[in-house]
CSV table of C-alpha atoms and ligand atoms in Angstrom, one decimal:
chain,number,residue,atom,x,y,z
A,1,MET,CA,112.3,212.4,73.9
A,2,ALA,CA,115.6,212.9,72.2
A,3,PRO,CA,116.7,216.4,71.3
A,4,SER,CA,116.3,216.9,67.6
A,5,LYS,CA,119.9,218.0,67.1
A,6,ARG,CA,121.8,214.8,67.7
A,7,GLU,CA,125.6,214.1,67.7
A,8,GLN,CA,127.0,212.4,64.6
A,9,PHE,CA,129.9,210.3,63.8
A,10,GLY,CA,132.4,212.3,61.8
A,11,SER,CA,132.5,210.0,58.8
A,12,SER,CA,131.4,206.7,57.5
A,13,PHE,CA,134.8,205.4,58.4
A,14,SER,CA,134.4,206.4,62.0
A,15,PHE,CA,131.0,204.7,62.2
A,16,ILE,CA,132.4,201.5,60.8
A,17,MET,CA,135.4,201.7,63.2
A,18,ALA,CA,133.0,202.1,66.1
A,19,VAL,CA,130.6,199.3,65.1
A,20,ALA,CA,133.5,197.1,64.1
A,21,GLY,CA,135.2,197.9,67.4
A,22,SER,CA,132.1,196.9,69.2
A,23,ALA,CA,131.9,193.7,67.1
A,24,ILE,CA,135.6,192.7,67.4
A,25,GLY,CA,136.1,191.8,71.0
A,26,LEU,CA,136.4,188.9,73.4
A,27,GLY,CA,133.7,187.2,71.3
A,28,ASN,CA,136.2,186.7,68.6
A,29,ILE,CA,139.4,186.0,70.5
A,30,TRP,CA,138.0,184.2,73.6
A,31,ARG,CA,134.6,182.8,72.7
A,32,PHE,CA,134.8,181.8,69.1
A,33,PRO,CA,137.8,179.4,69.5
A,34,TYR,CA,136.2,177.5,72.4
A,35,MET,CA,132.8,177.4,70.6
A,36,VAL,CA,134.6,175.9,67.6
A,37,GLY,CA,136.3,173.4,70.0
A,38,GLU,CA,133.0,172.4,71.6
A,39,HIS,CA,131.1,171.9,68.3
A,40,GLY,CA,133.4,169.9,66.2
A,41,GLY,CA,135.8,172.3,64.4
A,42,GLY,CA,135.4,173.3,60.8
A,43,ALA,CA,131.7,172.4,60.5
A,44,PHE,CA,130.9,175.0,63.1
A,45,ILE,CA,132.9,177.6,61.2
A,46,VAL,CA,130.9,176.9,58.0
A,47,ALA,CA,127.6,177.2,60.0
A,48,TYR,CA,128.9,180.4,61.6
A,49,ILE,CA,129.6,182.0,58.2
A,50,ILE,CA,126.2,181.0,56.9
A,51,CYS,CA,124.5,182.5,60.0
A,52,CYS,CA,126.5,185.6,59.7
A,53,LEU,CA,125.8,186.3,56.1
A,54,PHE,CA,122.1,185.3,55.9
A,55,LEU,CA,120.9,186.1,59.4
A,56,ALA,CA,123.3,188.5,61.1
A,57,VAL,CA,123.7,191.0,58.3
A,58,PRO,CA,120.0,191.4,57.7
A,59,CYS,CA,119.5,191.8,61.4
A,60,PHE,CA,122.2,194.4,61.5
A,61,VAL,CA,120.4,196.3,58.8
A,62,CYS,CA,117.2,196.1,60.7
A,63,GLU,CA,118.7,197.6,63.9
A,64,ALA,CA,120.5,200.3,61.9
A,65,VAL,CA,117.3,201.3,60.1
A,66,ILE,CA,115.5,201.6,63.4
A,67,GLY,CA,118.3,203.5,65.0
A,68,ARG,CA,119.0,206.0,62.3
A,69,ARG,CA,115.3,206.7,61.7
A,70,GLY,CA,114.5,206.8,65.4
A,71,ARG,CA,117.5,208.9,66.4
A,72,SER,CA,117.3,208.1,70.1
A,73,ASP,CA,118.0,205.2,72.5
A,74,VAL,CA,116.3,201.9,71.9
A,75,TYR,CA,113.2,202.7,73.9
A,76,GLY,CA,112.9,206.2,72.4
A,77,SER,CA,113.5,205.1,68.9
A,78,LEU,CA,110.8,202.4,69.0
A,79,GLU,CA,108.5,204.9,70.7
A,80,ARG,CA,109.0,207.4,67.9
A,81,LEU,CA,108.6,204.9,65.1
A,82,ALA,CA,105.6,203.1,66.6
A,83,PRO,CA,103.9,205.7,68.8
A,84,LYS,CA,101.4,204.4,71.4
A,85,SER,CA,102.3,200.8,70.9
A,86,LYS,CA,103.9,198.2,73.1
A,87,TRP,CA,107.0,198.0,71.0
A,88,LYS,CA,108.8,200.4,73.2
A,89,TRP,CA,109.0,197.7,75.9
A,90,LEU,CA,111.3,195.9,73.6
A,91,GLY,CA,113.7,198.8,74.5
A,92,GLY,CA,113.3,197.8,78.2
A,93,VAL,CA,114.3,194.2,77.4
A,94,SER,CA,117.3,195.4,75.4
A,95,VAL,CA,118.5,197.5,78.2
A,96,PHE,CA,118.1,194.6,80.6
A,97,ALA,CA,120.0,192.3,78.3
A,98,ALA,CA,122.8,194.9,77.8
A,99,PHE,CA,123.1,195.2,81.6
A,100,VAL,CA,123.4,191.4,82.0
A,101,ILE,CA,126.0,191.2,79.2
A,102,VAL,CA,128.2,194.0,80.7
A,103,SER,CA,128.0,192.3,84.0
A,104,PHE,CA,129.5,189.0,82.8
A,105,TYR,CA,131.6,190.4,79.9
A,106,CYS,CA,133.7,192.5,82.3
A,107,VAL,CA,134.7,189.3,84.1
A,108,VAL,CA,136.6,188.2,81.0
A,109,GLY,CA,137.7,191.8,80.4
A,110,GLY,CA,139.1,191.7,84.0
A,111,TRP,CA,141.0,188.5,83.2
A,112,SER,CA,142.7,190.2,80.2
A,113,LEU,CA,143.7,193.1,82.4
A,114,ASP,CA,145.1,190.7,84.9
A,115,PHE,CA,147.2,189.0,82.2
A,116,LEU,CA,148.4,192.3,81.0
A,117,VAL,CA,149.6,193.2,84.5
A,118,ARG,CA,151.3,189.8,84.8
A,119,SER,CA,153.0,190.1,81.4
A,120,LEU,CA,154.6,193.4,82.4
A,121,SER,CA,156.7,191.7,85.0
A,122,GLY,CA,157.7,189.0,82.4
A,123,ARG,CA,156.0,186.3,84.5
A,124,LEU,CA,154.1,185.1,81.5
A,125,SER,CA,156.9,185.0,79.0
A,126,HIS,CA,159.6,183.5,81.2
A,127,GLY,CA,157.7,180.7,83.0
A,128,ASP,CA,157.6,177.0,82.5
A,129,PRO,CA,155.3,176.2,79.5
A,130,ASP,CA,153.9,173.1,81.2
A,131,GLY,CA,153.0,175.1,84.2
A,132,ALA,CA,151.5,177.9,82.3
A,133,SER,CA,148.0,176.6,82.0
A,134,ILE,CA,147.7,176.4,85.8
A,135,LEU,CA,148.2,180.2,86.0
A,136,PHE,CA,144.8,180.9,84.8
A,137,LYS,CA,143.0,178.5,87.1
A,138,ARG,CA,144.9,179.9,90.0
A,139,MET,CA,144.0,183.5,89.1
A,140,SER,CA,140.4,183.1,88.1
A,141,SER,CA,139.5,180.9,91.1
A,142,GLY,CA,140.8,183.5,93.5
A,143,THR,CA,138.7,186.2,95.1
A,144,LEU,CA,140.5,189.4,95.6
A,145,GLU,CA,142.6,189.4,92.4
A,146,PRO,CA,139.8,188.7,89.9
A,147,LEU,CA,137.4,191.0,91.7
A,148,SER,CA,139.8,194.0,91.7
A,149,MET,CA,140.5,193.5,88.0
A,150,TYR,CA,136.8,193.2,87.4
A,151,VAL,CA,136.1,196.5,89.1
A,152,THR,CA,139.0,198.2,87.4
A,153,PHE,CA,137.8,197.1,84.0
A,154,LEU,CA,134.2,198.1,84.7
A,155,LEU,CA,135.3,201.5,85.9
A,156,ALA,CA,137.4,202.0,82.8
A,157,THR,CA,134.4,201.2,80.7
A,158,ALA,CA,132.2,203.6,82.7
A,159,LEU,CA,134.8,206.4,82.5
A,160,ILE,CA,135.2,206.2,78.7
A,161,VAL,CA,131.4,206.1,78.2
A,162,ILE,CA,131.0,209.1,80.5
A,163,GLY,CA,133.6,211.1,78.7
A,164,GLY,CA,131.9,210.5,75.4
A,165,ILE,CA,132.9,207.7,73.0
A,166,LYS,CA,133.8,209.6,69.9
A,167,LYS,CA,137.1,211.2,70.6
A,168,GLY,CA,139.1,208.9,72.9
A,169,ILE,CA,137.7,205.7,71.6
A,170,GLU,CA,137.8,206.4,67.9
A,171,ARG,CA,141.4,207.5,68.1
A,172,PHE,CA,142.3,204.5,70.2
A,173,THR,CA,140.7,201.8,68.1
A,174,LYS,CA,142.2,203.2,64.9
A,175,ILE,CA,145.6,202.3,66.3
A,176,THR,CA,144.9,199.2,68.3
A,177,THR,CA,142.6,197.3,66.0
A,178,PRO,CA,145.1,197.1,63.1
A,179,LEU,CA,147.8,196.3,65.6
A,180,LEU,CA,145.8,193.4,67.0
A,181,PHE,CA,145.3,192.2,63.5
A,182,PHE,CA,149.1,192.1,62.8
A,183,LEU,CA,149.8,190.4,66.1
A,184,MET,CA,147.1,187.8,65.4
A,185,VAL,CA,148.7,187.0,62.0
A,186,ALA,CA,152.1,186.7,63.7
A,187,MET,CA,150.5,184.4,66.3
A,188,VAL,CA,149.0,182.2,63.6
A,189,ILE,CA,152.4,181.8,62.0
A,190,TYR,CA,154.0,180.9,65.3
A,191,SER,CA,151.2,178.7,66.4
A,192,VAL,CA,151.1,176.7,63.2
A,193,SER,CA,154.8,176.2,63.3
A,194,LEU,CA,154.7,174.4,66.7
A,195,PRO,CA,155.4,170.7,66.7
A,196,GLY,CA,152.1,168.8,66.8
A,197,ALA,CA,150.1,171.9,65.6
A,198,SER,CA,148.9,170.3,62.3
A,199,ALA,CA,146.3,168.4,64.2
A,200,GLY,CA,144.8,171.7,65.2
A,201,VAL,CA,144.8,173.0,61.7
A,202,GLU,CA,143.1,169.8,60.5
A,203,TYR,CA,140.6,170.2,63.3
A,204,LEU,CA,139.7,173.6,61.9
A,205,VAL,CA,139.4,172.7,58.2
A,206,ARG,CA,137.8,169.4,58.6
A,207,SER,CA,134.0,169.8,58.4
A,208,ASP,CA,132.3,167.1,60.3
A,209,PHE,CA,128.6,168.0,59.9
A,210,SER,CA,127.5,165.0,61.9
A,211,LYS,CA,128.5,166.9,65.0
A,212,MET,CA,126.4,169.9,64.0
A,213,ASP,CA,123.1,169.2,65.6
A,214,ALA,CA,120.4,171.8,66.4
A,215,ALA,CA,122.3,172.9,69.5
A,216,GLY,CA,125.4,173.4,67.3
A,217,TRP,CA,123.4,175.6,64.9
A,218,ALA,CA,121.8,177.5,67.7
A,219,CYS,CA,125.3,178.2,69.1
A,220,ALA,CA,126.5,179.2,65.7
A,221,LEU,CA,123.6,181.7,65.4
A,222,GLY,CA,124.1,182.9,69.0
A,223,GLN,CA,127.8,183.4,68.4
A,224,ALA,CA,127.1,185.3,65.1
A,225,PHE,CA,124.7,187.6,67.0
A,226,PHE,CA,127.0,188.0,69.9
A,227,SER,CA,130.0,188.7,67.8
A,228,MET,CA,128.2,191.2,65.6
A,229,SER,CA,126.8,192.8,68.8
A,230,LEU,CA,123.2,192.2,67.7
A,231,GLY,CA,119.9,191.8,69.5
A,232,ILE,CA,120.3,194.3,72.4
A,233,GLY,CA,120.3,197.5,70.5
A,234,ALA,CA,124.0,198.3,70.5
A,235,VAL,CA,124.0,198.6,66.7
A,236,LEU,CA,120.8,200.5,66.9
A,237,VAL,CA,122.2,203.1,69.3
A,238,TYR,CA,125.4,203.6,67.4
A,239,SER,CA,123.4,203.9,64.2
A,240,SER,CA,121.4,206.7,65.8
A,241,PHE,CA,124.6,208.7,65.6
A,242,MET,CA,125.2,207.8,62.0
A,243,LYS,CA,125.2,210.4,59.2
A,244,LYS,CA,122.2,210.5,56.9
A,245,GLU,CA,124.5,210.2,53.9
A,246,ASP,CA,126.2,207.0,55.0
A,247,SER,CA,125.3,203.6,53.7
A,248,ILE,CA,123.8,201.2,56.2
A,249,LEU,CA,124.5,198.2,54.0
A,250,LYS,CA,128.2,199.1,53.7
A,251,GLY,CA,128.4,199.4,57.5
A,252,GLY,CA,126.8,195.9,57.9
A,253,LEU,CA,129.0,194.2,55.3
A,254,TRP,CA,132.2,195.7,56.6
A,255,THR,CA,131.4,194.8,60.1
A,256,ALA,CA,130.5,191.3,59.2
A,257,ALA,CA,133.6,190.8,57.0
A,258,SER,CA,136.1,192.2,59.5
A,259,ASP,CA,134.5,190.4,62.4
A,260,THR,CA,134.4,187.0,60.7
A,261,PHE,CA,137.9,187.4,59.5
A,262,PHE,CA,139.1,188.2,63.0
A,263,ALA,CA,137.2,185.3,64.5
A,264,ILE,CA,138.8,182.8,62.0
A,265,ILE,CA,142.2,184.3,62.4
A,266,SER,CA,141.8,183.8,66.2
A,267,GLY,CA,140.8,180.2,65.6
A,268,PHE,CA,144.0,179.6,63.7
A,269,ALA,CA,146.1,181.3,66.3
A,270,ILE,CA,144.7,179.3,69.1
A,271,MET,CA,143.6,175.9,67.9
A,272,PRO,CA,147.0,174.6,66.6
A,273,ALA,CA,148.6,175.7,69.9
A,274,VAL,CA,145.9,173.9,71.8
A,275,PHE,CA,146.8,170.7,70.0
A,276,ALA,CA,150.5,171.3,70.3
A,277,ALA,CA,150.1,171.8,74.0
A,278,GLY,CA,148.0,168.7,74.4
A,279,PHE,CA,145.0,170.6,75.8
A,280,GLU,CA,141.3,169.6,75.2
A,281,PRO,CA,139.8,171.7,72.4
A,282,SER,CA,136.5,171.5,74.2
A,283,ALA,CA,137.8,173.0,77.5
A,284,GLY,CA,135.3,175.8,77.4
A,285,PRO,CA,135.7,179.4,78.5
A,286,SER,CA,139.2,178.9,79.9
A,287,LEU,CA,140.7,177.7,76.6
A,288,VAL,CA,142.3,180.8,75.4
A,289,TYR,CA,143.6,181.9,78.8
A,290,GLU,CA,145.3,178.5,79.3
A,291,THR,CA,146.7,178.3,75.7
A,292,LEU,CA,148.1,181.8,75.3
A,293,PRO,CA,150.4,181.6,78.4
A,294,PHE,CA,151.7,178.3,77.0
A,295,ILE,CA,152.5,179.8,73.7
A,296,PHE,CA,154.3,182.8,75.2
A,297,ALA,CA,156.2,180.7,77.7
A,298,LYS,CA,157.3,178.4,74.9
A,299,MET,CA,158.3,181.4,72.8
A,300,GLY,CA,160.2,182.8,75.8
A,301,ILE,CA,162.6,179.9,75.8
A,302,GLU,CA,164.0,180.8,72.4
A,303,ALA,CA,163.4,184.5,72.3
A,304,PRO,CA,162.8,186.0,75.8
A,305,VAL,CA,162.7,189.6,74.8
A,306,LEU,CA,160.5,189.2,71.8
A,307,SER,CA,158.2,187.0,73.8
A,308,TRP,CA,158.0,189.5,76.6
A,309,ILE,CA,157.1,192.3,74.2
A,310,MET,CA,154.6,190.2,72.2
A,311,THR,CA,152.9,189.2,75.5
A,312,MET,CA,152.5,192.8,76.6
A,313,VAL,CA,151.3,194.1,73.3
A,314,PHE,CA,149.0,191.2,72.8
A,315,PHE,CA,147.2,191.5,76.1
A,316,LEU,CA,147.0,195.2,75.7
A,317,ALA,CA,145.4,194.7,72.3
A,318,ILE,CA,142.9,192.2,73.7
A,319,LEU,CA,142.1,194.6,76.5
A,320,SER,CA,141.4,197.4,74.1
A,321,ALA,CA,139.3,195.1,71.9
A,322,ALA,CA,137.4,194.1,75.0
A,323,LEU,CA,137.0,197.8,76.1
A,324,THR,CA,135.6,199.0,72.8
A,325,SER,CA,133.0,196.2,73.0
A,326,SER,CA,132.0,196.7,76.6
A,327,ILE,CA,131.6,200.4,75.9
A,328,SER,CA,128.9,199.7,73.3
A,329,MET,CA,126.9,197.6,75.8
A,330,PHE,CA,127.2,200.2,78.5
A,331,GLU,CA,126.2,202.9,76.0
A,332,VAL,CA,122.9,201.1,75.5
A,333,CYS,CA,122.2,201.4,79.2
A,334,ILE,CA,123.4,205.0,79.6
A,335,GLU,CA,121.5,206.4,76.6
A,336,TYR,CA,118.3,204.9,77.9
A,337,LEU,CA,118.6,206.6,81.3
A,338,VAL,CA,119.8,209.9,79.8
A,339,HIS,CA,116.9,210.1,77.5
A,340,ARG,CA,114.2,208.7,79.7
A,341,PHE,CA,115.0,210.7,82.8
A,342,GLY,CA,117.0,213.6,81.4
A,343,ILE,CA,119.9,213.0,83.7
A,344,LYS,CA,123.6,213.5,83.0
A,345,ARG,CA,125.8,210.8,81.6
A,346,TRP,CA,127.8,210.3,84.7
A,347,GLN,CA,124.7,210.1,86.8
A,348,ALA,CA,123.4,207.4,84.5
A,349,ALA,CA,126.7,205.5,84.7
A,350,VAL,CA,126.7,205.6,88.5
A,351,ALA,CA,123.1,204.4,88.6
A,352,PHE,CA,124.0,201.4,86.5
A,353,LEU,CA,127.2,200.5,88.3
A,354,VAL,CA,125.4,199.3,91.4
A,355,PRO,CA,123.2,196.6,89.8
A,356,ILE,CA,126.1,195.6,87.5
A,357,LEU,CA,128.3,195.0,90.5
A,358,MET,CA,125.6,193.1,92.2
A,359,LEU,CA,125.3,190.7,89.3
A,360,GLY,CA,129.0,190.9,88.3
A,361,VAL,CA,130.5,189.9,91.7
A,362,PRO,CA,128.7,186.4,91.6
A,363,CYS,CA,129.8,186.1,88.0
A,364,VAL,CA,133.5,186.7,89.0
A,365,LEU,CA,133.2,184.2,91.9
A,366,SER,CA,131.6,181.6,89.6
A,367,PHE,CA,135.1,180.4,88.8
A,368,GLY,CA,136.1,180.2,92.5
A,369,PRO,CA,134.2,180.2,95.7
A,370,LEU,CA,130.8,180.0,93.9
A,371,SER,CA,131.8,177.4,91.4
A,372,GLU,CA,129.5,174.8,93.0
A,373,PHE,CA,126.6,177.2,93.2
A,374,LYS,CA,124.4,176.3,90.3
A,375,ILE,CA,121.1,177.4,89.0
A,376,PHE,CA,119.6,175.0,86.4
A,377,GLY,CA,122.9,173.2,86.5
A,378,LEU,CA,124.8,176.3,85.4
A,379,THR,CA,127.1,178.7,87.4
A,380,VAL,CA,125.9,182.3,87.6
A,381,PHE,CA,128.4,183.3,84.9
A,382,ASP,CA,127.3,180.5,82.5
A,383,LEU,CA,123.6,181.2,83.2
A,384,CYS,CA,124.1,184.9,82.3
A,385,ASP,CA,126.0,183.9,79.1
A,386,PHE,CA,123.3,181.4,78.2
A,387,VAL,CA,120.3,183.6,78.9
A,388,CYS,CA,121.8,186.5,76.9
A,389,SER,CA,123.6,184.7,74.0
A,390,ASN,CA,121.1,182.0,73.4
A,391,VAL,CA,117.8,183.6,74.5
A,392,LEU,CA,117.7,187.4,74.8
A,393,MET,CA,119.9,188.3,71.9
A,394,THR,CA,118.2,185.8,69.6
A,395,LEU,CA,114.7,187.0,70.6
A,396,GLY,CA,115.8,190.6,70.5
A,397,ALA,CA,117.2,190.2,66.9
A,398,LEU,CA,114.0,188.5,66.0
A,399,ALA,CA,111.8,191.3,67.4
A,400,PHE,CA,113.9,194.0,65.5
A,401,ALA,CA,113.5,192.0,62.3
A,402,ILE,CA,109.7,191.7,62.8
A,403,PHE,CA,109.5,195.4,63.6
A,404,VAL,CA,111.3,196.4,60.4
A,405,GLY,CA,109.6,193.7,58.2
A,406,TRP,CA,106.0,194.0,59.5
A,407,ARG,CA,105.5,197.1,61.6
A,408,MET,CA,107.4,199.8,59.7
A,409,LYS,CA,106.1,201.0,56.3
A,410,ARG,CA,108.0,199.4,53.4
A,411,ALA,CA,108.5,202.9,51.9
A,412,ASP,CA,110.1,204.1,55.1
A,413,VAL,CA,112.4,201.2,55.3
A,414,PHE,CA,113.4,201.7,51.7
A,415,ASP,CA,114.0,205.4,52.3
A,416,GLU,CA,116.2,204.8,55.3
A,417,PHE,CA,118.1,201.9,53.7
A,418,THR,CA,118.8,203.6,50.4
A,419,ASN,CA,119.2,207.2,51.8
A,420,GLY,CA,116.1,208.4,50.0
A,421,GLY,CA,116.8,206.2,46.9
A,422,THR,CA,120.3,207.8,46.3
A,423,LEU,CA,122.3,204.6,47.0
A,424,GLY,CA,122.1,202.5,43.8
A,425,PHE,CA,123.5,199.3,45.1
A,426,SER,CA,121.4,199.4,48.2
A,427,ALA,CA,118.3,200.0,46.1
A,428,LYS,CA,119.2,197.0,44.0
A,429,VAL,CA,119.5,194.6,46.9
A,430,PHE,CA,116.6,196.0,48.8
A,431,ARG,CA,113.9,193.8,47.4
A,432,PRO,CA,115.6,190.4,48.2
A,433,LEU,CA,116.8,191.7,51.5
A,434,TYR,CA,113.3,192.9,52.5
A,435,PHE,CA,111.8,189.6,51.4
A,436,PHE,CA,114.4,187.9,53.5
A,437,VAL,CA,113.7,190.0,56.6
A,438,ARG,CA,110.0,189.4,56.3
A,439,TRP,CA,109.7,185.8,55.3
A,440,LEU,CA,112.9,184.0,56.1
A,441,VAL,CA,114.7,185.5,59.0
A,442,PRO,CA,111.9,185.2,61.6
A,443,PRO,CA,111.0,181.6,60.9
A,444,ILE,CA,114.6,180.5,60.7
A,445,ILE,CA,115.5,182.1,64.0
A,446,ILE,CA,112.4,180.6,65.6
A,447,ILE,CA,113.1,177.1,64.3
A,448,ILE,CA,116.7,177.2,65.5
A,449,PHE,CA,115.7,178.7,68.8
A,450,ILE,CA,112.9,176.2,69.6
A,451,SER,CA,114.8,173.1,68.4
A,452,ASN,CA,117.6,174.2,70.7
A,453,LEU,CA,115.3,174.5,73.7
A,454,LEU,CA,113.8,171.1,73.0
B,501,LIG,N1,130.6,191.8,69.9
B,501,LIG,C1,131.4,191.8,71.1
B,501,LIG,C2,132.4,190.7,71.0
B,501,LIG,O1,132.5,189.9,70.1
B,501,LIG,C3,130.5,191.7,72.3
B,501,LIG,C4,129.5,192.8,72.3
B,501,LIG,C5,129.7,194.1,72.3
B,501,LIG,C6,128.1,192.6,72.3
B,501,LIG,N2,128.5,194.7,72.3
B,501,LIG,C7,127.5,193.8,72.3
B,501,LIG,C8,127.4,191.4,72.2
B,501,LIG,C9,126.2,194.0,72.2
B,501,LIG,C10,126.0,191.6,72.2
B,501,LIG,C11,125.4,192.8,72.1
B,501,LIG,O2,133.1,190.5,72.0
């Protein structure tokens, strides 16, 4: 069981920076644009915002309520709030899901590290734009290069988590997140100004809802949960370090707002360039990594130095965004072992590295030597992504919502959500939110989930 004296985030701001850092990651820059591309553009964005506001925010609140009241890892918090019940096993599922996500997430993190290394030498900013998209295929389909980048990224994640997240990471994200924001805005301006880019802008603003079938809605919901880091207890664990005086609602709304803003900004940075370069918007996971080198190479023709600097800073920012996210997943795993078995953080990290590598290596090779190896028609990487994003996270979020709505006492939820009734605004929205969590969130998630499976 957790020690009663638990570490705390220094301030509400630090908490928001940590959860927003977890939320803003590759999901925004890499996943969101290709999801938009695969599901018909603007309509998907509208569906995404609806899912975010009405489903993701209430689910964020649920996880935060459990975490701050339980004050332990996922398993320990559930055990404390529902003693002698089976709910604690949900903690086991969360840790499993977190482990699978880290395993495949670090593949993409490794790619961004690879691109950062490439950009240092100027190879990205001084190449031929038309040949730029080949770079990614050549790199990701290799063996040694992507594997070494994967391992490096994974070790960096492990080291930061072992060292404690608060000091290093908090300080780091306070600089890099705003920087990434400014760079993204600059990228949007550049991207939109490329000849032929208007088709991309049109693609993003046009809302063709005929393309939004059940699968489209399920993906929008999955993306909202993925991007807000929900369903596997990451928000829960971070909230267990949250101060008693801080507002849970404020944390949820700020995270949702900054995360959505970042996703849309990324869409506008990438999609116009996709059209300008003549790529397919539905190219899938490789989309961003094929498009960005094109933009930078093109920029490099007119402004080589600027392009070189932009490339480096941009990939550094992506890398740091990816790291602050991978840390939150790893933290879910580590906290579990530390609490359950009373071992040290570094021991827990080492214990997790072995299975992560065992799953991660086939994920890396899914883009090369193992690209033809399919399970249910999906590569190992795609299968991990699908199982987590479309199944485990959705069901995890559903379970947390049911726990808060039906298992916890209403008075306890109210107390935690409003800090003992001291937060006026939270107290005002409590009634509709609680109603939502009980009666609307679970059925909506179930309907979207089942219709997607059918
Ligand atoms: N939200 C992150 C992103 O958008 C990914 C992430 C971090 C995550 N922690 C998580 C996803 C926990 C699900 C659960 O890139």
